[in-house]
Amino acid sequence: MNKSLLSLWLMLIFCAVGYAQNTLEIKIFTDKEKEPLLGASVYIETLNKGAITNFDGVAFLEDIPNGEYKLQISFLGFETLEKLITIPSNEELIFYLKESSNALDEVVLQSTRSTRTVKKIPTRIEFIGVEEMGEKAIMNPTNISMVLRESTGIQMQQTSLSSGSTNIRIQGLDGRYTQLLRDGFPLYGGFSSGLSILQIPPLDLQQFEIIKGSSSTLYGGGAIAGLINMVSKTPDEEPSLDIMLTQTQALGSTANVFYSKRNEKFGVSLYSSGHYQKAYDPEDDGFSNLPKTTSLSFNPKFFYYPSEKTTFWIGLNGTYDDRIGGDITKIESGENGIHQYTEENLSKRLSSQAVYETQIDSVSSLNIKNSISFFDRKLSITDFSFDGKQTNTFTEINYQKASKKTDWIFGANLYTSNFDENDNATLQRDQSDVTYGAFVNNIYDVSDSWILETGLRADYNTDFGFFPLPRVSLLYKNDSGFSSRIGGGLGYKIPDIFTEEAEYISFENVLAIDKSALKAERSYGVNFDVNYQTRLFDVVGFSVNQLFYVSAINNGLLLNSTDDGFFMFENATDKIISKGAETNIKFTYKDFRWFLNYALIDTKLNYLAGNPQKPLTAKHNAGSVLMYESDKWRIGYETFYTGKQFLSNGTETTDFITMGLLLMRNFKWGTTFVNFENFTDRRQSRFSPLVLPPHDNPEFPEIYAPTDGFIFSVGVIIKPFGQKR
């Protein structure tokens, strides 16, 4: 009897073991970088069970009986992996996928004009993707300043307290040396440069591509410090509708709407934005820190797809922007006694784009594009106004051909610019420029580890002559997560009156450009960087990028005073040299990401005695961004340090730290968010006055720190078609 019971008991144990159910934790990483693969498929065909890897590259398969199974792991752009596994197993299930020889590009960059991925291009390019774009759009839905301000080595330099006019500085060089592009079109230069950043809403943008250092070979004059290419969203077969509403405690209200949809032959994207800001005076000193602003913009695009190989699209962009700052009493109630000073910028912009792209065969393509841009701006201060219209045109044709190891690009373009000042103005500062250009660029795979990029542009300006612009870059990469790039090139900039110094004095008494006496600015620059990616303790992703750079500008354009009270432009007698380093570090662990950055910016004005540091340029900058991301929540905490700076008179400013906190909650229908920008309320008025007397004719010191202080905003993004994962 006892033997029978024992036998029955043993049989039950064996049956239980045989039918044991297991939960498998399977980790998938890339073979080269050892980075976790989000979205990889894990499948056991005999059990008809599968799962998708999460942010950490982990997939869970539940209720798996003991036994031997064939595990299939696949991911787009990687070779499918099949492995036999035995369950139960004491070994950790970790697998590495190799990139397929015909892998699809995970990130294709437009600014290089190539179809290669960022990892296979010798030119160093910083990429800001759609997720980070969404975060920055929430922090500031009115313009792109937030996207750029927090990038390492980029400074947003405010030139006017009253109007908020702002320029981009890359690696310590003035805003006029940075070329702004949108979908490859030169954008918002000249008379509009001080307002350009304030008039580009971010909601319809898909990605940013930033090239630091001379990039004139690719896109012509102006890209001495670098270029920023903003890439717009394009329509998919699935319709997309985003409605974004934001309100700040500073009485700023913003509404953005973006819609896109395509079918087999036609597509459309429609974008519109409206923003109203009440004049805001956090110091209660009687002068605005944020101007009273009414801004409207629209951007419809229509796409035609006559075949799978050809796309034609046209777009129209329009902006109306009225901003008035200064004396709060005059803004709200009109001029009264000592309440007399205001600065008003009234601007209207209308631009068109047309693009034809066709794939001639499997290895070559043809692109033709054209844009016409019209900008009308009136800048008015007490007893003075500067009023003018600027028309720019850009036309380009380029041919691309790619083989297994070599990519070629050939192209030619025509760029015209015409500024016409109001005929009633005392100083007539009209200026027209015509530039013809031709370029060729080549990327060659010397081996699996070495890739060489060379290029040559030849530009001819009808007033300033011929500009040969060579460039060269070299990339080394290996399978252990290490890569390095070195590159350099030449650049140039045609003189015009629209500099930061002239904007600061509202162009009053600034004489016209004397083309017979001035030379074009010319530059040369070199970048060198190293990049390394790995896994720490098999659970923490780690990457570091270290950049070193130097740029030099000859014939720098200076604005100097004359004996009779006017200001005239002259060429500097010596170089402007900017050199420095940038460090970017990234850690990832499960749903957490931590970014650390540091920028050393040493910009010297060699034409001045003692080679002083360029004014309003902090030598040391650092930042930390900690992010938590899940399907439902996104939380970000930011800290940024700005070092001491010098004013134009040699006064040294204080350093300061700003902090921000972002909270987002995702739902099926959209997202709600709250943002605490600069919640420690660091602003320049806490260190030094923003406005100096007399009240009826005030003086405004140079701006070196935030002026608006703490901004609290809440909002919602409504997605009627649901969240896209």
XYZ file of C-alpha atoms in Angstrom:
725
model
C 0.000 0.000 0.000
C 2.800 2.366 0.998
C 4.695 1.468 -2.171
C 1.606 2.248 -4.280
C 1.134 5.638 -2.600
C 4.801 6.448 -3.095
C 4.633 5.550 -6.788
C 1.531 7.689 -7.255
C 3.183 10.612 -5.498
C 6.282 10.395 -7.690
C 4.118 10.259 -10.834
C 2.312 13.429 -9.774
C 5.605 15.205 -9.175
C 6.939 14.199 -12.620
C 3.708 15.326 -14.285
C 3.867 18.653 -12.489
C 7.439 19.150 -13.613
C 6.572 18.127 -17.159
C 3.783 20.663 -17.361
C 5.601 23.442 -15.464
C 4.926 26.915 -16.858
C 7.849 29.344 -17.144
C 8.227 33.067 -17.771
C 11.188 33.855 -20.028
C 13.074 37.138 -19.805
C 14.869 37.638 -23.122
C 17.296 40.542 -23.692
C 18.104 41.785 -27.191
C 21.016 44.131 -28.015
C 22.749 45.427 -31.144
C 25.892 43.483 -31.976
C 28.112 46.533 -32.616
C 27.054 49.160 -30.100
C 25.670 46.762 -27.471
C 22.614 49.044 -27.253
C 19.172 47.656 -26.308
C 16.777 47.203 -29.244
C 13.342 48.656 -28.632
C 10.596 46.950 -30.675
C 12.387 43.711 -31.643
C 10.102 40.689 -32.145
C 10.636 37.459 -30.164
C 8.594 34.443 -31.350
C 8.226 30.690 -30.680
C 6.346 29.240 -33.662
C 5.425 25.870 -32.125
C 3.644 27.607 -29.248
C 2.360 30.522 -31.337
C 3.682 32.878 -28.668
C 5.478 36.155 -29.205
C 6.459 39.413 -27.528
C 8.056 42.810 -28.312
C 11.127 44.175 -26.515
C 10.677 47.255 -24.324
C 12.867 50.355 -23.866
C 15.571 48.227 -22.238
C 15.536 45.623 -25.018
C 13.726 43.080 -22.812
C 10.817 40.843 -23.888
C 8.783 38.584 -21.612
C 7.240 35.286 -22.772
C 4.828 33.818 -20.230
C 3.413 30.308 -19.669
C 6.190 28.477 -21.510
C 6.228 24.699 -20.713
C 9.484 22.875 -20.153
C 11.088 21.598 -23.317
C 13.248 22.521 -26.296
C 12.140 25.334 -28.624
C 13.356 27.288 -31.639
C 13.413 31.006 -30.733
C 13.116 33.468 -33.616
C 14.284 37.075 -33.093
C 13.794 39.742 -35.771
C 13.998 43.513 -36.176
C 13.764 45.716 -39.261
C 17.236 46.408 -40.661
C 18.863 43.506 -38.767
C 19.561 39.888 -39.623
C 16.936 37.487 -38.233
C 18.373 35.245 -35.521
C 17.159 31.677 -34.753
C 18.344 29.916 -31.596
C 17.503 26.593 -29.919
C 16.776 27.032 -26.226
C 16.011 24.494 -23.531
C 13.556 25.333 -20.775
C 14.224 25.434 -17.907
C 17.692 26.939 -18.228
C 20.095 28.388 -15.725
C 21.690 30.625 -18.370
C 20.600 34.235 -18.949
C 18.897 34.612 -22.343
C 20.863 37.448 -24.013
C 21.142 37.744 -27.797
C 22.851 40.206 -30.155
C 21.506 41.138 -33.597
C 23.765 42.108 -36.485
C 22.834 44.837 -38.944
C 21.701 43.522 -42.292
C 23.897 44.364 -45.273
C 20.898 46.146 -46.794
C 19.700 47.636 -43.509
C 17.290 50.522 -43.749
C 18.578 53.870 -42.476
C 17.444 54.409 -38.927
C 18.068 58.155 -39.213
C 18.444 59.678 -42.670
C 19.790 63.234 -42.614
C 18.738 65.738 -45.262
C 21.301 68.446 -44.560
C 24.127 66.324 -46.035
C 22.092 65.768 -49.243
C 22.971 62.078 -48.882
C 20.755 59.086 -48.092
C 23.277 57.646 -45.647
C 22.661 57.215 -41.949
C 24.236 59.489 -39.366
C 26.664 56.682 -38.433
C 28.010 56.446 -41.978
C 28.579 60.143 -42.760
C 32.023 61.679 -42.125
C 30.532 65.128 -41.473
C 29.701 65.533 -37.775
C 25.966 66.136 -37.433
C 23.899 66.593 -34.283
C 20.388 65.191 -34.564
C 17.298 66.207 -32.581
C 14.493 63.713 -33.229
C 10.728 63.842 -33.055
C 10.474 62.841 -29.366
C 12.798 65.563 -28.130
C 11.150 68.008 -30.528
C 7.835 67.223 -28.850
C 9.284 67.920 -25.401
C 10.754 71.275 -26.454
C 7.535 72.253 -28.227
C 5.729 71.838 -24.918
C 8.321 73.964 -23.108
C 7.924 76.747 -25.679
C 5.163 76.258 -28.287
C 5.603 79.726 -29.806
C 9.078 79.324 -31.372
C 12.139 77.082 -31.699
C 14.383 78.921 -29.229
C 13.983 76.209 -26.578
C 15.053 73.471 -29.013
C 18.295 75.263 -29.807
C 19.114 76.941 -26.514
C 19.678 73.654 -24.702
C 21.988 72.183 -27.340
C 25.645 72.108 -26.299
C 27.648 75.078 -27.574
C 24.616 77.018 -28.844
C 23.637 80.325 -27.258
C 20.425 82.282 -27.806
C 21.547 85.915 -27.641
C 18.725 88.368 -26.951
C 19.459 91.750 -28.552
C 16.421 93.732 -27.351
C 14.570 93.723 -24.037
C 11.551 95.484 -25.527
C 10.972 93.325 -28.618
C 12.697 90.120 -27.502
C 14.738 89.969 -30.727
C 17.091 86.997 -30.524
C 19.982 85.585 -32.556
C 21.615 82.158 -32.614
C 25.269 81.909 -31.692
C 27.104 78.684 -32.453
C 30.423 78.222 -30.666
C 30.646 81.918 -29.752
C 30.168 83.382 -33.242
C 27.499 85.966 -34.080
C 24.112 84.935 -35.402
C 24.769 86.172 -38.923
C 27.355 83.383 -39.295
C 24.731 80.650 -38.793
C 22.672 79.582 -41.782
C 19.072 78.583 -41.087
C 17.471 76.094 -43.470
C 14.007 74.633 -43.657
C 13.750 71.482 -45.750
C 17.015 72.517 -47.387
C 15.879 76.065 -48.272
C 17.873 79.066 -46.978
C 15.615 80.812 -44.502
C 15.080 84.105 -42.739
C 18.327 85.971 -43.295
C 19.201 89.655 -43.492
C 16.554 92.068 -42.226
C 14.539 89.268 -40.591
C 17.428 87.628 -38.729
C 16.742 89.235 -35.345
C 13.131 88.051 -35.389
C 13.568 84.764 -37.225
C 13.868 82.548 -34.141
C 10.718 84.126 -32.693
C 8.662 83.362 -35.791
C 9.217 79.620 -36.327
C 6.735 77.500 -34.322
C 7.944 73.926 -33.718
C 4.794 71.779 -33.923
C 5.035 70.912 -37.640
C 8.762 70.111 -37.476
C 9.966 66.510 -37.448
C 13.669 66.866 -36.723
C 16.608 69.247 -36.413
C 20.025 68.689 -37.973
C 22.916 70.824 -36.734
C 26.321 71.033 -38.395
C 28.888 73.059 -36.453
C 31.808 74.628 -38.234
C 32.096 75.881 -41.774
C 29.463 74.289 -44.011
C 29.458 76.744 -46.896
C 30.472 74.029 -49.367
C 27.054 72.401 -49.001
C 24.800 75.454 -48.981
C 26.814 78.534 -49.897
C 27.846 81.658 -48.035
C 26.698 82.354 -44.494
C 27.391 78.996 -42.854
C 30.673 80.068 -41.233
C 29.674 78.997 -37.714
C 27.436 76.207 -38.985
C 23.976 75.458 -40.256
C 20.680 74.333 -38.773
C 18.284 72.436 -41.015
C 14.690 72.129 -39.817
C 12.872 69.212 -41.433
C 9.091 69.417 -41.693
C 6.670 66.589 -41.073
C 5.335 64.874 -44.200
C 1.951 63.191 -44.625
C 1.427 59.447 -44.065
C -1.400 57.209 -45.180
C -2.689 57.274 -41.615
C -4.219 60.705 -40.935
C -2.650 62.837 -38.219
C -4.259 65.708 -36.331
C -2.579 67.516 -33.417
C -4.303 70.344 -31.566
C -2.080 72.011 -28.976
C -3.356 74.596 -26.479
C -1.044 76.299 -23.962
C -1.492 78.945 -21.272
C 1.191 80.607 -19.107
C 0.939 82.482 -15.826
C 2.546 85.432 -17.666
C -0.717 85.718 -19.672
C 0.607 84.121 -22.832
C -1.864 82.009 -24.838
C -0.946 79.788 -27.785
C -2.929 77.540 -30.119
C -1.305 75.254 -32.725
C -3.050 72.921 -35.178
C -1.364 70.441 -37.524
C -3.106 68.028 -39.906
C -1.678 65.671 -42.529
C -2.958 62.861 -44.756
C -1.995 61.212 -48.032
C -3.407 58.679 -50.433
C -1.902 56.992 -53.462
C -1.564 60.143 -55.588
C -2.053 63.156 -53.338
C -1.129 64.362 -49.867
C -1.614 67.446 -47.754
C -0.257 68.962 -44.565
C -1.879 72.000 -42.981
C -0.427 73.993 -40.116
C -1.649 77.133 -38.369
C -0.636 78.872 -35.167
C -1.849 81.795 -33.101
C -0.157 83.432 -30.116
C -1.109 86.330 -27.866
C 1.112 87.634 -25.079
C 0.172 90.444 -22.713
C 3.013 92.842 -21.853
C 4.718 91.232 -18.857
C 6.699 93.080 -16.176
C 7.875 90.694 -13.406
C 10.065 93.354 -11.722
C 7.230 95.884 -11.606
C 9.675 98.554 -12.790
C 7.271 99.905 -15.390
C 8.980 98.314 -18.418
C 8.059 95.057 -20.133
C 10.249 91.954 -20.028
C 7.970 90.225 -22.534
C 6.433 92.437 -25.228
C 2.752 92.575 -26.014
C 2.575 90.178 -28.967
C 0.015 89.138 -31.528
C 1.331 86.497 -33.908
C -0.406 84.415 -36.574
C 1.180 81.913 -38.959
C 0.058 79.331 -41.497
C 1.862 76.754 -43.607
C -0.128 74.594 -46.060
C 1.660 72.059 -48.273
C 0.289 69.991 -51.129
C 1.969 66.813 -52.372
C 1.570 64.982 -55.675
C 2.926 61.449 -56.230
C 2.667 60.654 -59.966
C 4.602 57.416 -59.368
C 6.422 55.558 -56.618
C 9.651 57.193 -57.767
C 8.524 60.806 -58.083
C 7.251 63.428 -55.641
C 6.261 67.013 -56.299
C 5.200 69.377 -53.554
C 4.480 73.059 -53.115
C 4.180 75.008 -49.899
C 3.237 78.477 -48.735
C 4.348 80.006 -45.450
C 2.864 83.185 -44.017
C 3.431 85.068 -40.754
C 1.943 88.210 -39.247
C 3.726 89.371 -36.108
C 3.128 92.536 -34.070
C 5.140 92.972 -30.881
C 5.359 96.152 -28.792
C 7.414 96.498 -25.632
C 8.759 99.199 -23.378
C 6.804 101.448 -21.025
C 3.855 99.456 -19.659
C 1.723 102.565 -19.128
C 2.140 103.706 -22.730
C 1.463 100.187 -24.066
C -1.771 99.857 -22.082
C -3.014 103.471 -21.880
C -1.094 105.525 -24.425
C 1.567 108.205 -24.083
C 1.296 110.176 -20.849
C 3.908 112.480 -19.299
C 7.149 110.562 -18.822
C 5.565 107.385 -20.205
C 6.820 107.790 -23.772
C 9.170 104.967 -24.739
C 8.096 101.895 -26.709
C 9.682 99.694 -29.344
C 7.359 98.110 -31.894
C 8.179 95.484 -34.503
C 5.471 94.953 -37.091
C 6.443 92.274 -39.602
C 4.772 90.315 -42.365
C 6.299 87.358 -44.141
C 5.192 85.329 -47.151
C 7.302 82.631 -48.784
C 6.727 79.851 -51.290
C 8.498 76.537 -51.844
C 8.363 74.140 -54.757
C 10.230 70.815 -54.938
C 10.433 68.146 -57.643
C 12.183 64.874 -56.719
C 12.477 61.831 -58.951
C 14.366 58.557 -58.769
C 15.861 58.138 -62.239
C 16.949 54.553 -61.602
C 18.024 52.404 -58.670
C 21.193 54.442 -58.058
C 20.504 58.012 -59.223
C 18.018 60.794 -58.564
C 17.253 64.369 -59.639
C 16.043 67.229 -57.430
C 14.834 70.678 -58.472
C 13.706 73.290 -55.943
C 12.737 76.950 -55.808
C 11.632 79.401 -53.150
C 10.600 83.042 -53.110
C 10.485 84.884 -49.791
C 9.042 88.326 -49.067
C 9.584 90.079 -45.712
C 8.125 93.439 -44.673
C 9.228 94.899 -41.331
C 8.774 98.216 -39.562
C 10.830 98.856 -36.423
C 9.638 101.912 -34.478
C 11.068 103.519 -31.352
C 10.488 106.995 -29.935
C 11.047 109.604 -32.707
C 12.605 107.044 -35.110
C 11.532 104.221 -37.383
C 13.335 101.818 -39.694
C 11.128 100.456 -42.434
C 11.966 98.206 -45.343
C 11.122 95.207 -47.492
C 13.368 92.294 -48.388
C 12.852 89.789 -51.201
C 14.980 86.651 -51.488
C 14.898 83.934 -54.135
C 16.639 80.567 -54.233
C 16.768 78.060 -57.093
C 18.735 74.817 -57.181
C 19.113 71.685 -59.244
C 21.141 68.698 -58.077
C 21.863 65.199 -59.309
C 22.773 62.332 -56.973
C 24.279 58.970 -57.799
C 25.125 56.218 -55.341
C 26.995 52.955 -55.737
C 28.016 50.323 -53.209
C 30.991 52.377 -51.982
C 30.587 55.865 -53.428
C 27.976 58.642 -53.290
C 28.191 61.583 -55.708
C 26.246 64.848 -55.644
C 26.467 67.505 -58.371
C 24.515 70.738 -58.227
C 24.105 74.387 -59.163
C 22.107 77.190 -57.590
C 21.163 80.864 -57.877
C 20.557 83.058 -54.821
C 19.284 86.650 -54.953
C 18.623 89.115 -52.147
C 17.126 92.580 -52.427
C 16.525 94.990 -49.523
C 14.555 98.156 -50.251
C 14.329 100.752 -47.485
C 11.297 103.053 -47.265
C 11.713 105.939 -49.694
C 11.019 108.466 -46.922
C 14.087 107.386 -44.930
C 16.932 109.891 -44.577
C 19.582 107.222 -45.096
C 18.854 105.056 -48.112
C 20.483 101.688 -47.375
C 19.111 99.609 -50.231
C 21.208 96.584 -51.135
C 20.961 93.899 -53.817
C 23.104 90.786 -54.123
C 23.224 88.026 -56.730
C 25.256 84.857 -56.188
C 25.767 81.944 -58.595
C 27.047 78.649 -57.258
C 28.093 75.178 -58.376
C 29.146 72.298 -56.145
C 30.222 68.670 -56.099
C 30.410 66.350 -53.087
C 31.686 62.788 -52.751
C 31.498 60.181 -49.975
C 33.762 57.174 -50.474
C 34.009 53.986 -48.389
C 37.736 53.415 -48.275
C 37.113 50.278 -46.191
C 34.645 48.983 -43.628
C 36.269 51.236 -41.036
C 37.303 54.332 -43.000
C 34.973 56.692 -44.916
C 36.182 59.835 -46.702
C 34.059 62.839 -47.697
C 35.323 65.595 -50.003
C 33.567 68.534 -51.563
C 34.129 71.677 -53.577
C 31.857 74.662 -54.152
C 32.549 77.626 -56.410
C 30.421 80.724 -55.755
C 30.473 83.954 -57.727
C 28.943 87.116 -56.279
C 28.444 89.935 -58.766
C 29.916 92.520 -56.364
C 32.438 90.644 -54.239
C 33.844 88.156 -56.717
C 34.784 84.485 -56.693
C 34.824 82.168 -53.663
C 36.321 78.649 -53.942
C 35.161 76.551 -50.975
C 36.778 73.128 -50.496
C 36.016 70.818 -47.575
C 37.172 67.390 -46.389
C 36.048 65.013 -43.609
C 37.259 61.582 -42.523
C 35.402 59.018 -40.411
C 36.883 56.036 -38.594
C 34.586 53.470 -36.953
C 34.953 49.957 -35.593
C 32.768 47.185 -34.207
C 33.513 47.950 -30.559
C 31.431 51.132 -30.389
C 34.260 53.600 -31.143
C 34.221 56.202 -33.916
C 36.062 59.432 -34.682
C 35.676 62.247 -37.197
C 37.946 65.038 -38.375
C 36.959 67.642 -40.925
C 37.351 71.202 -42.049
C 36.511 73.709 -44.737
C 36.327 77.323 -45.854
C 33.461 79.784 -45.661
C 32.483 83.339 -46.501
C 29.831 85.961 -45.745
C 28.687 88.860 -47.935
C 28.495 92.109 -45.878
C 25.121 93.665 -45.073
C 23.923 96.078 -42.385
C 21.948 93.456 -40.432
C 24.341 92.672 -37.592
C 23.726 92.257 -33.856
C 25.420 95.606 -33.165
C 23.162 97.435 -35.641
C 20.060 95.660 -34.295
C 20.992 96.719 -30.761
C 20.786 100.424 -31.741
C 17.691 99.842 -33.951
C 19.740 100.689 -37.100
C 19.604 104.392 -36.195
C 22.357 106.442 -37.934
C 23.883 103.274 -39.403
C 25.385 104.045 -42.809
C 24.894 101.809 -45.838
C 27.344 99.111 -46.889
C 30.105 100.561 -49.074
C 30.788 97.698 -51.464
C 33.790 99.472 -52.968
C 35.531 99.748 -49.586
C 34.523 96.543 -47.808
C 35.700 92.987 -48.338
C 33.651 89.838 -47.823
C 34.319 87.989 -44.571
C 36.215 84.741 -45.048
C 36.725 81.846 -42.669
C 38.369 78.502 -42.124
C 37.621 75.911 -39.472
C 38.505 72.411 -38.247
C 36.523 69.969 -36.058
C 37.753 66.773 -34.395
C 35.603 64.474 -32.280
C 35.609 60.995 -30.764
C 32.568 58.938 -29.851
C 32.241 55.781 -27.770
C 29.212 53.623 -26.902
C 29.021 50.596 -24.613
C 27.057 48.849 -21.863
C 28.059 49.182 -18.227
C 27.340 46.145 -16.026
C 25.133 44.836 -18.899
C 22.253 47.066 -17.736
C 23.374 50.683 -18.179
C 23.785 52.210 -21.621
C 26.677 54.668 -21.856
C 27.898 56.954 -24.625
C 30.302 59.874 -24.716
C 31.188 62.348 -27.454
C 34.130 64.714 -27.166
C 34.510 67.535 -29.702
C 37.394 69.966 -30.249
C 37.107 72.835 -32.724
C 38.716 76.019 -33.990
C 37.300 78.618 -36.393
C 38.927 81.792 -37.670
C 37.324 84.737 -39.496
C 39.284 87.216 -41.599
C 37.917 90.656 -42.546
C 35.319 90.516 -39.771
C 32.556 93.103 -40.211
C 32.685 95.747 -37.460
C 30.346 98.657 -36.715
C 32.347 101.708 -35.608
C 31.244 105.230 -34.707
C 32.289 108.272 -36.750
C 33.140 111.792 -35.605
C 29.795 113.177 -36.802
C 27.587 110.776 -34.786
C 27.022 108.103 -37.421
C 28.050 104.453 -37.518
C 29.882 102.849 -40.424
C 31.005 99.323 -41.224
C 34.674 98.460 -41.540
C 36.715 95.285 -41.874
C 38.631 94.109 -38.824
C 42.399 94.415 -39.052
C 42.964 90.992 -37.484
C 41.206 87.687 -36.969
C 38.274 86.591 -34.839
C 39.258 83.176 -33.465
C 36.856 80.829 -31.704
C 38.207 77.626 -30.237
C 36.961 75.269 -27.608
C 35.565 71.885 -26.713
C 32.208 70.224 -26.167
C 31.529 67.133 -24.044
C 28.283 65.156 -24.219
C 27.612 62.120 -22.005
C 24.503 59.927 -21.968
C 23.401 57.224 -19.533
C 20.329 55.009 -20.018
C 18.832 52.615 -17.488
C 15.399 51.084 -17.997
C 13.005 54.042 -18.370
C 15.589 56.636 -17.309
C 17.928 58.777 -19.413
C 20.554 61.162 -18.080
C 22.350 63.666 -20.312
C 25.378 65.676 -19.195
C 27.106 68.335 -21.271
C 29.865 70.904 -20.992
C 31.014 73.572 -23.445
C 34.258 75.524 -23.360
C 33.915 78.555 -25.664
C 37.046 80.672 -26.057
C 36.300 83.379 -28.639
C 39.014 86.030 -28.953
C 38.906 89.343 -30.812
C 42.486 89.565 -32.062
C 41.894 92.961 -33.666
C 41.611 94.534 -30.180
C 44.543 95.117 -27.867
C 45.050 92.207 -25.506
C 42.936 89.818 -27.624
C 39.950 89.996 -25.232
C 37.171 87.433 -24.910
C 34.205 88.268 -27.123
C 31.549 90.183 -25.129
C 28.394 88.350 -24.037
C 30.044 84.960 -24.511
C 30.308 82.736 -21.450
C 33.530 80.737 -21.517
C 32.075 77.891 -19.441
C 28.621 76.323 -19.859
C 27.269 73.060 -18.475
C 23.974 71.213 -18.298
C 22.201 68.169 -16.910
C 18.919 66.678 -18.147
C 17.327 63.717 -16.342
C 14.367 62.083 -18.108
C 11.917 59.374 -17.119
C 9.854 57.959 -19.979
C 7.142 55.312 -20.004
C 4.039 54.698 -22.076
C 2.022 56.963 -19.785
C 4.467 59.391 -18.209
C 7.320 61.628 -19.263
C 9.122 63.621 -16.581
C 12.132 65.822 -17.205
C 14.345 67.780 -14.818
C 16.921 70.198 -16.256
C 19.760 72.194 -14.765
C 21.915 74.611 -16.779
C 24.953 76.607 -15.713
C 26.109 79.756 -17.553
C 29.514 81.094 -16.615
C 30.749 84.635 -16.251
C 30.721 86.931 -19.273
C 32.148 90.302 -20.230
C 30.086 93.275 -21.396
C 31.349 95.518 -24.213
C 32.745 97.965 -21.641
C 34.813 95.223 -20.000
C 32.555 94.708 -16.965
C 32.443 91.093 -15.782
C 28.978 89.660 -15.106
C 27.947 87.040 -12.583
C 27.423 83.381 -13.401
C 24.038 81.762 -12.788
C 22.083 78.490 -12.781
C 18.608 77.886 -14.196
C 16.358 74.885 -13.603
C 13.265 73.484 -15.286
C 10.752 70.717 -14.646
C 8.390 69.125 -17.189
C 5.541 66.693 -16.418
C 3.604 64.939 -19.211
C 0.811 62.371 -19.008
C -0.182 60.426 -22.117
C -3.697 59.189 -22.842
C -5.190 57.482 -25.868
C -6.704 60.787 -26.977
C -3.595 62.921 -26.411
C -1.371 64.438 -23.746
C -1.654 66.841 -20.840
C 1.396 68.677 -19.536
C 2.675 71.209 -17.052
C 6.029 72.972 -17.358
C 8.002 74.937 -14.774
C 10.562 76.872 -16.810
C 13.364 78.589 -14.856
C 11.503 77.826 -11.617
C 14.351 79.278 -9.505
C 13.444 82.616 -11.191
C 16.953 83.531 -12.308
C 16.748 86.752 -14.309
C 19.143 89.570 -15.082
C 17.309 92.106 -12.908
C 18.427 90.136 -9.836
C 22.068 90.862 -10.711
C 21.972 94.271 -12.426
C 19.363 96.739 -13.762
C 17.581 95.984 -17.011
C 16.575 99.627 -17.562
C 18.507 102.815 -16.748
C 16.980 106.308 -16.431
C 15.638 108.675 -17.584
C 12.185 107.080 -17.747
C 11.056 108.997 -20.848
C 14.247 108.114 -22.768
C 15.660 105.014 -21.072
C 18.911 103.208 -21.713
C 18.990 99.414 -21.928
C 22.159 97.602 -20.836
C 23.356 94.565 -22.766
C 21.475 91.347 -22.047
C 23.506 88.476 -20.616
C 20.921 86.470 -18.595
C 17.226 85.524 -18.867
C 14.917 88.534 -18.653
C 11.497 86.885 -18.227
C 12.311 84.738 -15.162
C 10.020 81.932 -14.005
C 7.376 80.894 -16.542
C 4.700 78.381 -15.546
C 2.624 76.838 -18.330
C -0.098 74.217 -18.646
C -1.535 72.728 -21.765
C -3.030 69.875 -23.686
C -2.305 68.137 -26.986
C -5.422 66.591 -28.486
C -4.968 63.763 -31.002
C -8.400 62.775 -32.378
C -6.836 59.884 -34.327
C -5.049 58.575 -31.227
C -1.435 58.458 -30.091
C 1.101 57.004 -32.523
C 3.493 54.553 -30.900
